[in-house]
Amino acid sequence: MLEHILLSGLTVGAIYALIACGFTVVFAAMRIINFAHGEFVMAGGMFYACLTGAMHMPAISAFLLSLSLAGILAYVVYEFALGGVAPDNHITQIMVTLGVGVALKGLIEVLVGKDTMFAPPFTENGGAQLGQVFLSAQVLWIIFFLLLFLGAYYWLLRHTRFGGGMRAASMNHYAAVLMGISTKRVAATSFVIAGVVGAAAGSLMVPLTSMHYDNGMFLAIKGFAAAILGGLGSPAGALAGGLIIGLTESLAAGYISSVYKDAVALGLLLLVLLFRPQGLFGMALPQKF
Amino acid sequence: MSTSVDRYVAWALVLIFPVLAVFLPNDFYLSLLVYGMINSIAATGLCLMLGFAGQISLAQAAFFGIGAYTTALSMNRLHIGPLPAIFAGAVISMICGWLISRPLSRLNDHYLAMATLVVGSIMYILFANAAWLTGGLDPGISIGKHVVLGLDLSSMRGLFAVVWAALILNVFIAVNVASSRIGRSLRAIKMAPAAAACVGIDVVRAKAFVFALSAFLAGLAGGLYGLYSRSFNAGSFQIGYAIDLLMMVVIGSLSRVSGAIVGAFIITLLPVFFEHFEDYKTMIFGIAMVVIMKLMPMGMIEGLFSMASRIFCMRKG
């Protein structure tokens, strides 16, 4: 029993960690919480389900195409909606990202409809036996992609010139501008990375959970919970936060009640927001009003 | 448009409604009018919060639900009359709002929006799953027939009188708060919280006040909605309704009570004027929210008005 609960917690946690990475990347570059992120996850999953289902594409190419579509979508959104908003106009930023999320949800509702979508796993067979529990191939894909993304993002930040610019922009916006870094380009790139990684999370989870056009907001809240638990802006924190939220949720579902597992995870987020808004591993934020 | 103009426009709107109610041809239009008035009350609450204090709340649907369920439950189980039940709903919603506001007032902007979103989601999960109390999603909860002061509340005309009285209360509270000391301190907090604190405004108390007030108005609207629909389920209190309320304020005005009322009516009437609107509603609302917030961050109607008055002044000069 416990092994299975831990395994499902690990799987869900890995997906939450991927979603959390999207929040983290955008927050690092723009200091905003992207309220549309959940809809990118949902849209990615929907693209994958439609491409493999209605268009009979092979899983891997459907996955890559879904990621590219989400990337293009994210670029369009940045260029037309988010780009021109002043960095200190918080209410407008919140409303614009919320609006983008609502619009994306509506777009998928019109394009795909209100049916719950299912999709085949990436590979039919494969998987690994780990003691008493069996890890299916899809779970291994999820963990593989999560580690691949974290590695690539780390490499981008630490070992490329552009990544250095991204780190500078995240530390001090105006100093970065004065040093000749195009913060607009940093922001656009980060937004596209977030869209792509969100769509990847969506595509990877569809074979396990199915997807509905209404799921986006909940996925966003869970991913955000993971991101803030580990400290917004830190990818390693997102990984830890995702695993904590996933394990809490599946333990709650196993031992308390599966109906209230969402409420337990969200309550955890609320507690973190109230008592440690900088996250478990983050540094203290300056106190404002 | 100064606050006094806003006051006159808001009162004028309120006084037009009974005239409209007399001339409307049938109960369908009357029920739309009543629903628009209920939405106006909830939108006014959000307007005070967002436009005056600059605090974003995505939990309004939850307060709306608390009002509706309290009204229905106290009528069904405690056998209280409808008017005290509505009042109880509004007060309990206000207490919940006040309790939530104390810890949340530490958070600002993005964090506050996320926290209120989470509060709204948790409340929705409770509404949908505590079926022994709320009836959940299916079968939901129903309110029987009631007569108050000779008015049959199951008829639209009877309900109109009650909702209109509530709207008068709503506008009275809102316009007076707007032009009072507390309204000015809320606007100061919106512009610069640190500066507001420096001139002696108790920022935490003012935030708690506006949070509780907007929860009160949302709860009042929720109780009226319970009587209006007579049978409802948890589906009415999803995040979608909070987004609808946000749209009403964005369409109307972010900082005018009259704008919130006009916006509420526009959003209420859109599905009637456009066939198949419900299918595209989500997409249109999302795009409209982005476009309006980018072009006219004070709200669409107010933006149009200020543009028109600028053109008018230019000609005169």
Coordinates of C-alpha atoms in Angstrom, one line a residue:
Chain A
M1 CA 0.0 0.0 0.0
L2 CA 2.6 2.6 1.1
E3 CA 4.9 1.8 -1.8
H4 CA 2.1 2.5 -4.3
I5 CA 1.1 5.7 -2.5
L6 CA 4.7 6.9 -2.6
L7 CA 5.0 5.9 -6.3
S8 CA 1.9 7.8 -7.3
G9 CA 3.1 10.8 -5.2
L10 CA 6.4 10.7 -6.9
T11 CA 4.7 10.6 -10.4
V12 CA 2.3 13.4 -9.6
G13 CA 5.1 15.3 -7.8
A14 CA 7.3 15.1 -10.9
I15 CA 4.5 16.6 -13.0
Y16 CA 3.9 19.4 -10.5
A17 CA 7.7 20.1 -10.4
L18 CA 7.6 20.5 -14.2
I19 CA 4.7 22.9 -14.0
A20 CA 6.5 24.7 -11.2
C21 CA 9.6 25.2 -13.4
G22 CA 7.4 27.2 -15.8
F23 CA 6.4 29.6 -12.9
T24 CA 9.9 29.8 -11.7
V25 CA 11.4 30.6 -15.1
V26 CA 8.9 33.4 -15.7
F27 CA 9.2 34.8 -12.2
A28 CA 13.0 34.9 -12.4
A29 CA 12.9 37.0 -15.6
M30 CA 9.9 39.2 -15.0
R31 CA 9.0 39.1 -11.3
I32 CA 5.4 38.2 -12.1
I33 CA 3.3 35.2 -11.5
N34 CA 2.0 33.9 -14.8
F35 CA -1.7 33.2 -14.2
A36 CA -2.0 31.8 -17.7
H37 CA 0.6 29.0 -17.1
G38 CA -1.9 26.3 -16.2
E39 CA -3.7 26.9 -19.5
F40 CA -0.4 26.3 -21.4
V41 CA -0.1 23.0 -19.6
M42 CA -3.7 22.1 -20.5
A43 CA -3.2 23.3 -24.1
G44 CA -0.1 21.2 -24.4
G45 CA -1.9 18.1 -23.2
M46 CA -4.8 18.8 -25.5
F47 CA -2.5 19.3 -28.6
Y48 CA -0.8 16.0 -27.8
A49 CA -4.1 14.2 -27.3
C50 CA -5.5 15.6 -30.6
L51 CA -2.4 14.9 -32.6
T52 CA -2.1 11.3 -31.5
G53 CA -5.8 10.7 -31.4
A54 CA -7.5 12.4 -34.4
M55 CA -4.4 12.7 -36.6
H56 CA -2.8 9.4 -35.7
M57 CA 0.7 10.9 -35.3
P58 CA 3.4 8.8 -33.6
A59 CA 3.7 9.8 -30.0
I60 CA 7.2 11.3 -30.1
S61 CA 6.5 13.6 -33.1
A62 CA 3.2 14.6 -31.6
F63 CA 5.0 15.5 -28.4
L64 CA 7.6 17.6 -30.2
L65 CA 4.9 19.3 -32.4
S66 CA 2.8 20.1 -29.3
L67 CA 5.8 21.7 -27.6
S68 CA 6.6 23.8 -30.7
L69 CA 2.9 24.9 -31.0
A70 CA 2.9 25.9 -27.3
G71 CA 6.2 27.8 -27.8
I72 CA 4.8 29.7 -30.8
L73 CA 1.7 30.5 -28.8
A74 CA 3.7 31.7 -25.8
Y75 CA 5.7 34.0 -28.1
V76 CA 2.5 35.4 -29.6
V77 CA 1.1 36.0 -26.2
Y78 CA 4.2 37.7 -25.0
E79 CA 4.5 39.9 -28.0
F80 CA 0.9 41.0 -28.1
A81 CA -0.3 40.9 -24.5
L82 CA 2.4 41.0 -22.0
G83 CA 5.3 42.7 -23.7
G84 CA 4.2 46.3 -23.4
V85 CA 3.0 46.2 -19.8
A86 CA 5.2 48.3 -17.4
P87 CA 7.2 46.2 -15.0
D88 CA 5.8 47.9 -11.9
N89 CA 2.1 47.9 -13.0
H90 CA 1.2 44.8 -11.0
I91 CA -2.6 45.0 -11.2
T92 CA -2.4 45.2 -15.0
Q93 CA 0.1 42.3 -15.1
I94 CA -2.2 40.1 -13.1
M95 CA -5.3 41.0 -15.1
V96 CA -3.5 40.5 -18.4
T97 CA -2.1 37.1 -17.6
L98 CA -5.5 36.1 -16.1
G99 CA -7.1 37.3 -19.3
V100 CA -4.6 35.4 -21.5
G101 CA -5.4 32.3 -19.4
V102 CA -9.1 32.7 -19.8
A103 CA -8.7 33.3 -23.6
L104 CA -6.6 30.2 -24.0
K105 CA -9.1 28.1 -22.1
G106 CA -11.8 29.5 -24.3
L107 CA -9.8 28.8 -27.5
I108 CA -9.3 25.2 -26.5
E109 CA -13.0 24.9 -25.6
V110 CA -13.9 26.2 -29.1
L111 CA -11.2 24.1 -30.9
V112 CA -11.4 20.8 -29.0
G113 CA -14.8 20.9 -27.3
K114 CA -15.8 20.0 -23.8
D115 CA -14.9 16.3 -24.0
T116 CA -12.3 14.7 -21.8
M117 CA -9.4 13.7 -24.0
F118 CA -7.3 10.6 -23.6
A119 CA -4.0 9.7 -25.3
P120 CA -1.7 6.7 -25.7
P121 CA 1.6 6.6 -23.7
F122 CA 4.8 7.4 -25.4
T123 CA 6.0 3.8 -25.6
E124 CA 3.7 0.8 -25.3
N125 CA 6.0 -1.5 -23.4
G126 CA 9.0 -1.0 -21.1
G127 CA 9.2 0.1 -17.6
A128 CA 11.1 -1.0 -14.6
Q129 CA 10.5 -3.2 -11.5
L130 CA 11.5 -1.4 -8.3
G131 CA 11.1 -3.8 -5.4
Q132 CA 7.4 -4.3 -5.0
V133 CA 6.2 -1.6 -7.4
F134 CA 6.3 -1.4 -11.2
L135 CA 7.3 1.9 -12.7
S136 CA 5.5 2.2 -16.1
A137 CA 7.4 3.6 -19.1
Q138 CA 5.4 6.9 -19.0
V139 CA 6.6 7.5 -15.4
L140 CA 10.2 7.0 -16.5
W141 CA 9.6 9.4 -19.4
I142 CA 8.3 12.0 -17.0
I143 CA 11.3 11.7 -14.7
F144 CA 13.7 11.7 -17.6
F145 CA 12.2 14.8 -19.1
L146 CA 12.2 16.6 -15.7
L147 CA 15.9 15.9 -15.2
L148 CA 16.7 16.7 -18.8
F149 CA 14.9 20.1 -18.5
L150 CA 16.6 20.9 -15.2
G151 CA 20.0 20.0 -16.6
A152 CA 19.5 22.0 -19.8
Y153 CA 18.2 25.1 -17.9
Y154 CA 21.1 24.9 -15.5
W155 CA 23.5 24.7 -18.4
L156 CA 21.8 27.7 -20.1
L157 CA 22.0 29.8 -17.0
R158 CA 25.6 28.9 -16.0
H159 CA 27.5 28.2 -19.2
T160 CA 26.1 30.5 -21.9
R161 CA 26.3 34.2 -22.4
F162 CA 22.6 34.6 -22.8
G163 CA 22.0 32.7 -19.6
G164 CA 24.3 35.1 -17.8
G165 CA 22.1 37.9 -19.0
M166 CA 19.1 36.1 -17.7
R167 CA 20.6 35.8 -14.3
A168 CA 21.6 39.4 -14.3
A169 CA 18.1 40.5 -15.3
S170 CA 16.6 38.5 -12.6
M171 CA 19.0 40.0 -10.0
N172 CA 18.6 43.6 -10.9
H173 CA 16.5 44.7 -13.8
Y174 CA 17.8 48.2 -14.2
A175 CA 21.5 47.3 -13.7
A176 CA 21.0 44.7 -16.4
V177 CA 19.6 47.3 -18.8
L178 CA 22.5 49.6 -18.1
M179 CA 24.9 46.7 -18.9
G180 CA 23.4 46.4 -22.3
I181 CA 21.3 43.3 -21.7
S182 CA 18.0 43.3 -23.6
T183 CA 15.7 42.5 -20.7
K184 CA 12.8 42.3 -23.2
R185 CA 14.6 39.5 -25.1
V186 CA 15.3 37.8 -21.8
A187 CA 11.6 38.1 -20.8
A188 CA 10.4 36.8 -24.2
T189 CA 12.8 33.8 -24.1
S190 CA 11.8 33.0 -20.5
F191 CA 8.1 33.2 -21.4
V192 CA 8.6 30.8 -24.4
I193 CA 10.7 28.4 -22.3
A194 CA 7.9 28.4 -19.7
G195 CA 5.2 27.7 -22.4
V196 CA 7.2 24.9 -23.8
V197 CA 8.0 23.2 -20.5
G198 CA 4.3 23.7 -19.5
A199 CA 3.2 22.0 -22.6
A200 CA 5.7 19.2 -22.0
A201 CA 4.2 18.7 -18.5
G202 CA 0.7 18.6 -20.1
S203 CA 1.7 16.1 -22.9
L204 CA 3.5 13.9 -20.4
M205 CA 0.6 13.7 -18.0
V206 CA -2.3 13.1 -20.5
P207 CA -1.6 9.4 -21.0
L208 CA -1.8 8.9 -17.2
T209 CA -4.6 11.2 -16.2
S210 CA -6.6 12.4 -19.3
M211 CA -7.3 16.1 -19.9
H212 CA -10.3 18.5 -19.9
Y213 CA -10.4 22.1 -21.1
D214 CA -11.3 23.1 -17.5
N215 CA -8.2 21.6 -15.8
G216 CA -5.8 24.4 -16.4
M217 CA -6.5 26.6 -13.3
F218 CA -6.2 23.6 -11.0
L219 CA -2.9 22.5 -12.5
A220 CA -1.7 26.1 -12.2
I221 CA -2.5 26.2 -8.6
K222 CA -0.8 22.9 -7.9
G223 CA 2.3 23.9 -9.9
F224 CA 2.3 27.3 -8.2
A225 CA 2.1 25.6 -4.8
A226 CA 5.2 23.5 -5.7
A227 CA 7.0 26.6 -7.0
I228 CA 6.4 28.7 -3.9
L229 CA 7.1 25.8 -1.5
G230 CA 10.5 25.5 -2.9
G231 CA 11.0 29.3 -3.2
L232 CA 9.9 31.1 -6.4
G233 CA 12.8 31.6 -8.9
S234 CA 14.8 28.5 -8.0
P235 CA 14.5 25.4 -10.3
A236 CA 15.9 23.1 -7.6
G237 CA 13.3 24.5 -5.2
A238 CA 10.6 23.7 -7.8
L239 CA 11.8 20.1 -7.9
A240 CA 11.7 19.8 -4.1
G241 CA 8.4 21.6 -3.9
G242 CA 6.7 19.5 -6.5
L243 CA 7.7 16.3 -4.8
I244 CA 6.5 17.5 -1.4
I245 CA 3.1 18.6 -2.8
G246 CA 2.8 15.3 -4.8
L247 CA 3.6 13.1 -1.8
T248 CA 1.4 15.1 0.6
E249 CA -1.5 14.9 -1.9
S250 CA -1.2 11.1 -2.4
L251 CA -0.7 10.5 1.3
A252 CA -3.8 12.5 2.0
A253 CA -5.7 10.6 -0.7
G254 CA -4.5 7.3 0.7
Y255 CA -5.0 7.9 4.4
I256 CA -7.6 10.7 4.7
S257 CA -10.0 11.1 1.8
S258 CA -9.5 11.2 -1.9
V259 CA -12.2 13.8 -2.2
Y260 CA -10.3 16.3 -0.1
K261 CA -6.8 15.6 -1.4
D262 CA -6.9 18.9 -3.5
A263 CA -8.1 20.8 -0.5
V264 CA -5.2 19.4 1.6
A265 CA -2.6 20.4 -1.0
L266 CA -4.1 23.9 -1.4
G267 CA -4.3 24.3 2.4
L268 CA -0.6 23.6 2.5
L269 CA 0.0 26.3 -0.1
L270 CA -2.1 28.7 1.9
L271 CA 0.0 28.0 5.0
V272 CA 3.2 28.5 3.1
L273 CA 1.9 31.8 1.6
L274 CA 0.9 33.1 5.1
F275 CA 3.9 32.0 7.1
R276 CA 6.8 31.7 4.7
P277 CA 6.0 33.4 1.4
Q278 CA 9.7 33.2 0.4
G279 CA 9.4 29.4 0.4
L280 CA 11.0 26.7 2.5
F281 CA 14.5 27.2 1.0
G282 CA 14.3 30.9 -0.1
M283 CA 15.7 33.9 1.7
A284 CA 13.5 36.3 3.7
L285 CA 11.7 38.9 1.6
P286 CA 11.8 42.5 2.7
Q287 CA 8.6 43.2 4.6
K288 CA 6.2 45.5 2.8
F289 CA 2.7 46.6 3.6
Chain B
M1 CA -15.7 62.5 -13.4
S2 CA -15.4 63.2 -9.7
T3 CA -16.9 61.1 -7.0
S4 CA -19.9 63.3 -6.7
V5 CA -20.8 62.8 -10.3
D6 CA -20.3 59.1 -9.7
R7 CA -22.8 59.3 -6.8
Y8 CA -25.4 61.0 -8.9
V9 CA -25.1 58.6 -11.8
A10 CA -25.3 55.6 -9.5
W11 CA -28.4 56.9 -7.8
A12 CA -30.0 57.8 -11.2
L13 CA -29.3 54.2 -12.3
V14 CA -31.0 52.8 -9.2
L15 CA -34.0 55.1 -9.7
I16 CA -34.4 54.0 -13.3
F17 CA -34.8 50.3 -12.4
P18 CA -38.4 50.5 -11.0
V19 CA -39.5 52.5 -14.0
L20 CA -38.0 49.9 -16.3
A21 CA -39.6 47.1 -14.3
V22 CA -43.0 48.7 -14.8
F23 CA -42.6 48.9 -18.6
L24 CA -40.9 45.6 -19.3
P25 CA -43.2 43.4 -21.3
N26 CA -42.8 40.1 -19.6
D27 CA -41.3 38.1 -16.7
F28 CA -38.3 37.0 -18.8
Y29 CA -37.0 40.6 -19.1
L30 CA -37.9 41.3 -15.5
S31 CA -35.9 38.3 -14.4
L32 CA -32.9 39.6 -16.4
L33 CA -33.2 42.9 -14.7
V34 CA -33.3 41.3 -11.3
Y35 CA -30.3 39.1 -12.2
G36 CA -28.4 42.2 -13.4
M37 CA -29.1 44.0 -10.2
I38 CA -27.9 41.0 -8.1
N39 CA -24.7 41.0 -10.2
S40 CA -24.4 44.8 -9.7
I41 CA -24.2 44.3 -6.0
A42 CA -21.5 41.7 -6.2
A43 CA -19.6 43.8 -8.8
T44 CA -19.8 46.9 -6.6
G45 CA -18.1 44.9 -3.8
L46 CA -15.3 43.9 -6.1
C47 CA -15.0 47.4 -7.5
L48 CA -14.5 48.8 -4.0
M49 CA -11.7 46.3 -3.4
L50 CA -10.0 46.5 -6.8
G51 CA -10.6 50.1 -7.8
F52 CA -10.4 51.8 -4.5
A53 CA -7.9 49.8 -2.5
G54 CA -6.0 48.2 -5.4
Q55 CA -6.4 44.8 -3.9
I56 CA -7.3 42.0 -6.2
S57 CA -9.6 39.3 -5.0
L58 CA -10.5 36.1 -6.9
A59 CA -12.4 34.7 -3.9
Q60 CA -15.6 36.7 -4.5
A61 CA -17.4 33.7 -5.9
A62 CA -16.7 31.9 -2.6
F63 CA -18.3 34.7 -0.6
F64 CA -21.2 34.8 -3.0
G65 CA -21.6 31.0 -2.3
I66 CA -21.3 31.5 1.4
G67 CA -24.1 34.0 1.3
A68 CA -26.3 31.8 -0.9
Y69 CA -25.8 28.7 1.2
T70 CA -26.3 30.5 4.5
T71 CA -29.5 32.0 3.2
A72 CA -30.8 28.7 1.9
L73 CA -29.8 26.6 4.9
S74 CA -31.1 29.0 7.5
M75 CA -34.4 29.1 5.6
N76 CA -34.7 25.4 5.1
R77 CA -33.3 24.1 8.4
L78 CA -33.8 26.9 10.9
H79 CA -37.0 28.2 9.3
I80 CA -36.0 31.8 9.5
G81 CA -37.8 34.3 7.2
P82 CA -36.1 35.3 3.9
L83 CA -35.1 38.8 4.9
P84 CA -33.2 37.8 8.1
A85 CA -31.8 34.8 6.3
I86 CA -30.3 37.1 3.5
F87 CA -29.0 39.4 6.2
A88 CA -27.4 36.4 8.0
G89 CA -25.8 35.3 4.8
A90 CA -24.3 38.7 4.2
V91 CA -23.0 39.0 7.8
I92 CA -21.5 35.5 7.9
S93 CA -19.8 36.1 4.5
M94 CA -18.5 39.4 6.0
I95 CA -17.1 37.6 9.0
C96 CA -15.4 35.0 6.8
G97 CA -14.0 37.9 4.7
W98 CA -12.7 39.7 7.7
L99 CA -11.1 36.5 9.2
I100 CA -9.4 35.7 5.8
S101 CA -8.3 39.3 5.3
R102 CA -6.2 39.5 8.5
P103 CA -3.6 37.0 7.4
L104 CA -3.9 37.9 3.7
S105 CA -3.2 41.6 4.3
R106 CA 0.5 40.7 4.6
L107 CA 0.5 39.7 1.0
N108 CA 0.4 42.1 -1.9
D109 CA -0.4 42.0 -5.6
H110 CA 0.6 38.7 -7.3
Y111 CA 0.7 36.8 -4.0
L112 CA -2.7 38.2 -2.9
A113 CA -4.3 37.3 -6.2
M114 CA -2.9 33.7 -5.9
A115 CA -3.9 33.4 -2.3
T116 CA -7.5 34.5 -2.9
L117 CA -7.6 32.2 -5.9
V118 CA -6.6 29.3 -3.6
V119 CA -9.2 30.4 -1.0
G120 CA -11.9 30.4 -3.7
S121 CA -10.8 26.9 -4.9
I122 CA -10.8 25.4 -1.4
M123 CA -14.3 26.9 -0.8
Y124 CA -15.5 25.4 -4.1
I125 CA -14.1 22.0 -3.2
L126 CA -16.0 22.2 0.2
F127 CA -19.2 23.4 -1.5
A128 CA -19.1 20.6 -4.0
N129 CA -18.1 17.8 -1.6
A130 CA -19.8 18.5 1.7
A131 CA -23.0 17.1 0.2
W132 CA -24.6 16.5 3.6
L133 CA -24.7 20.2 4.1
T134 CA -24.8 21.9 0.7
G135 CA -26.2 19.2 -1.6
G136 CA -23.0 19.3 -3.6
L137 CA -23.2 19.4 -7.4
D138 CA -26.1 17.1 -7.6
P139 CA -28.9 17.5 -6.4
G140 CA -27.9 20.9 -5.1
I141 CA -30.2 22.8 -2.7
S142 CA -33.7 24.3 -3.2
I143 CA -35.6 27.1 -1.4
G144 CA -39.4 26.8 -1.1
K145 CA -42.0 29.5 -1.5
H146 CA -42.0 32.5 0.9
V147 CA -44.1 35.6 1.4
V148 CA -42.6 38.7 2.9
L149 CA -44.6 41.8 3.8
G150 CA -47.3 40.7 1.4
L151 CA -44.8 40.1 -1.4
D152 CA -44.6 36.7 -3.0
L153 CA -40.9 36.0 -3.4
S154 CA -41.4 33.3 -5.9
S155 CA -42.9 35.9 -8.3
M156 CA -40.4 38.1 -10.1
R157 CA -42.2 41.3 -9.0
G158 CA -42.0 40.4 -5.4
L159 CA -38.3 39.5 -5.7
F160 CA -37.7 42.7 -7.6
A161 CA -38.8 44.8 -4.7
V162 CA -36.4 42.9 -2.3
V163 CA -33.4 43.0 -4.7
W164 CA -34.1 46.7 -5.4
A165 CA -34.1 47.5 -1.6
A166 CA -30.8 45.6 -1.4
L167 CA -29.4 47.6 -4.3
I168 CA -30.3 50.8 -2.6
L169 CA -28.5 49.7 0.5
N170 CA -25.5 48.7 -1.7
V171 CA -25.3 52.0 -3.5
F172 CA -25.8 53.9 -0.2
I173 CA -22.9 52.1 1.4
A174 CA -20.6 52.2 -1.7
V175 CA -21.0 55.9 -2.6
N176 CA -20.6 57.0 1.0
V177 CA -17.6 54.8 1.6
A178 CA -16.1 56.2 -1.7
S179 CA -16.3 59.8 -0.6
S180 CA -15.5 59.3 3.1
R181 CA -12.3 59.4 5.1
I182 CA -12.0 55.6 4.7
G183 CA -12.5 55.8 0.9
R184 CA -9.7 58.4 0.7
S185 CA -7.4 56.3 2.8
L186 CA -8.1 53.3 0.6
R187 CA -7.1 55.3 -2.5
A188 CA -4.0 56.4 -0.7
I189 CA -3.1 52.8 0.0
K190 CA -3.6 51.9 -3.6
M191 CA -1.2 54.6 -4.7
A192 CA 1.5 54.1 -2.1
P193 CA 1.0 51.9 0.9
A194 CA 4.2 53.1 2.6
A195 CA 3.2 56.8 2.2
A196 CA -0.3 56.0 3.4
A197 CA 1.1 54.5 6.6
C198 CA 3.4 57.5 7.0
V199 CA 0.5 59.9 7.1
G200 CA -1.2 57.9 9.8
I201 CA -3.5 55.5 7.9
D202 CA -3.8 52.1 9.6
V203 CA -3.1 50.1 6.4
V204 CA -3.9 46.7 7.8
R205 CA -7.2 47.9 9.3
A206 CA -8.3 49.6 6.1
K207 CA -7.5 46.6 4.0
A208 CA -9.5 44.4 6.5
F209 CA -12.4 46.8 6.3
V210 CA -12.6 46.8 2.5
F211 CA -12.1 43.0 2.3
A212 CA -15.0 42.5 4.8
L213 CA -17.2 45.1 3.1
S214 CA -16.7 43.5 -0.3
A215 CA -17.4 40.0 1.2
F216 CA -20.6 41.5 2.8
L217 CA -21.8 42.8 -0.6
A218 CA -20.9 39.5 -2.3
G219 CA -22.7 37.6 0.4
L220 CA -25.7 39.8 0.1
A221 CA -25.8 39.2 -3.7
G222 CA -25.3 35.5 -3.0
G223 CA -28.3 35.3 -0.7
L224 CA -30.5 37.1 -3.3
Y225 CA -29.2 34.8 -6.0
G226 CA -30.3 31.9 -3.8
L227 CA -33.9 33.3 -3.7
Y228 CA -33.7 34.2 -7.4
S229 CA -32.7 30.8 -8.7
R230 CA -34.6 28.9 -6.0
S231 CA -32.5 25.9 -6.8
F232 CA -28.8 25.9 -7.3
N233 CA -25.7 23.8 -6.9
A234 CA -22.0 24.3 -6.2
G235 CA -21.3 24.8 -9.9
S236 CA -22.5 28.4 -9.6
F237 CA -19.7 29.4 -7.3
Q238 CA -16.7 28.3 -9.4
I239 CA -13.8 30.5 -10.3
G240 CA -15.7 31.3 -13.5
Y241 CA -18.0 33.5 -11.6
A242 CA -15.1 35.4 -10.0
I243 CA -13.8 36.0 -13.6
D244 CA -17.3 37.2 -14.7
L245 CA -17.3 39.7 -11.8
L246 CA -13.8 40.8 -12.8
M247 CA -15.1 41.3 -16.3
M248 CA -18.0 43.4 -15.1
V249 CA -15.6 45.8 -13.3
V250 CA -13.2 45.8 -16.2
I251 CA -16.0 46.6 -18.8
G252 CA -17.5 49.2 -16.6
S253 CA -15.0 51.0 -14.5
L254 CA -12.4 50.0 -12.0
S255 CA -13.1 52.8 -9.6
R256 CA -16.7 54.0 -10.1
V257 CA -19.7 52.5 -8.4
S258 CA -21.9 53.5 -11.3
G259 CA -19.4 51.9 -13.7
A260 CA -19.6 48.6 -11.8
I261 CA -23.4 48.6 -12.1
V262 CA -23.3 49.4 -15.9
G263 CA -20.6 46.7 -16.4
A264 CA -22.7 44.1 -14.5
F265 CA -25.7 44.8 -16.7
I266 CA -23.6 44.5 -19.9
I267 CA -22.2 41.2 -18.9
T268 CA -25.6 39.9 -17.8
L269 CA -27.3 40.9 -21.0
L270 CA -24.6 39.8 -23.5
P271 CA -25.8 36.2 -23.7
V272 CA -29.3 37.5 -24.5
F273 CA -28.3 39.8 -27.3
F274 CA -25.9 37.4 -29.0
E275 CA -26.9 33.9 -29.9
H276 CA -24.4 31.1 -29.2
F277 CA -22.6 33.6 -27.0
E278 CA -22.1 31.0 -24.2
D279 CA -20.0 28.8 -26.6
Y280 CA -17.5 31.6 -27.2
K281 CA -17.9 33.4 -23.9
T282 CA -14.7 32.3 -22.3
M283 CA -12.5 33.2 -25.3
I284 CA -14.2 36.6 -25.8
F285 CA -13.9 37.5 -22.1
G286 CA -10.3 36.6 -22.0
I287 CA -9.4 38.6 -25.1
A288 CA -11.5 41.5 -24.0
M289 CA -9.8 41.5 -20.6
V290 CA -6.4 41.7 -22.1
V291 CA -7.3 44.4 -24.7
I292 CA -9.2 46.6 -22.2
M293 CA -6.5 46.3 -19.5
K294 CA -3.8 47.3 -22.1
L295 CA -5.7 50.1 -23.7
M296 CA -7.9 51.5 -21.0
P297 CA -6.6 50.3 -17.6
M298 CA -9.3 52.3 -15.8
G299 CA -12.1 50.2 -17.4
M300 CA -13.7 50.3 -20.8
I301 CA -16.7 52.6 -20.2
E302 CA -14.7 55.1 -18.1
G303 CA -12.0 55.0 -20.7
L304 CA -14.5 55.8 -23.5
F305 CA -16.0 58.6 -21.4
S306 CA -12.6 60.2 -20.6
M307 CA -11.6 60.0 -24.3
A308 CA -14.9 61.6 -25.3
S309 CA -14.5 64.4 -22.7
R310 CA -11.0 65.0 -23.9
I311 CA -12.2 65.5 -27.4
F312 CA -15.0 67.7 -26.2
C313 CA -12.7 69.9 -24.2
M314 CA -10.3 70.2 -27.1
R315 CA -13.0 71.6 -29.3
K316 CA -14.1 74.0 -26.7
G317 CA -10.5 75.2 -26.1

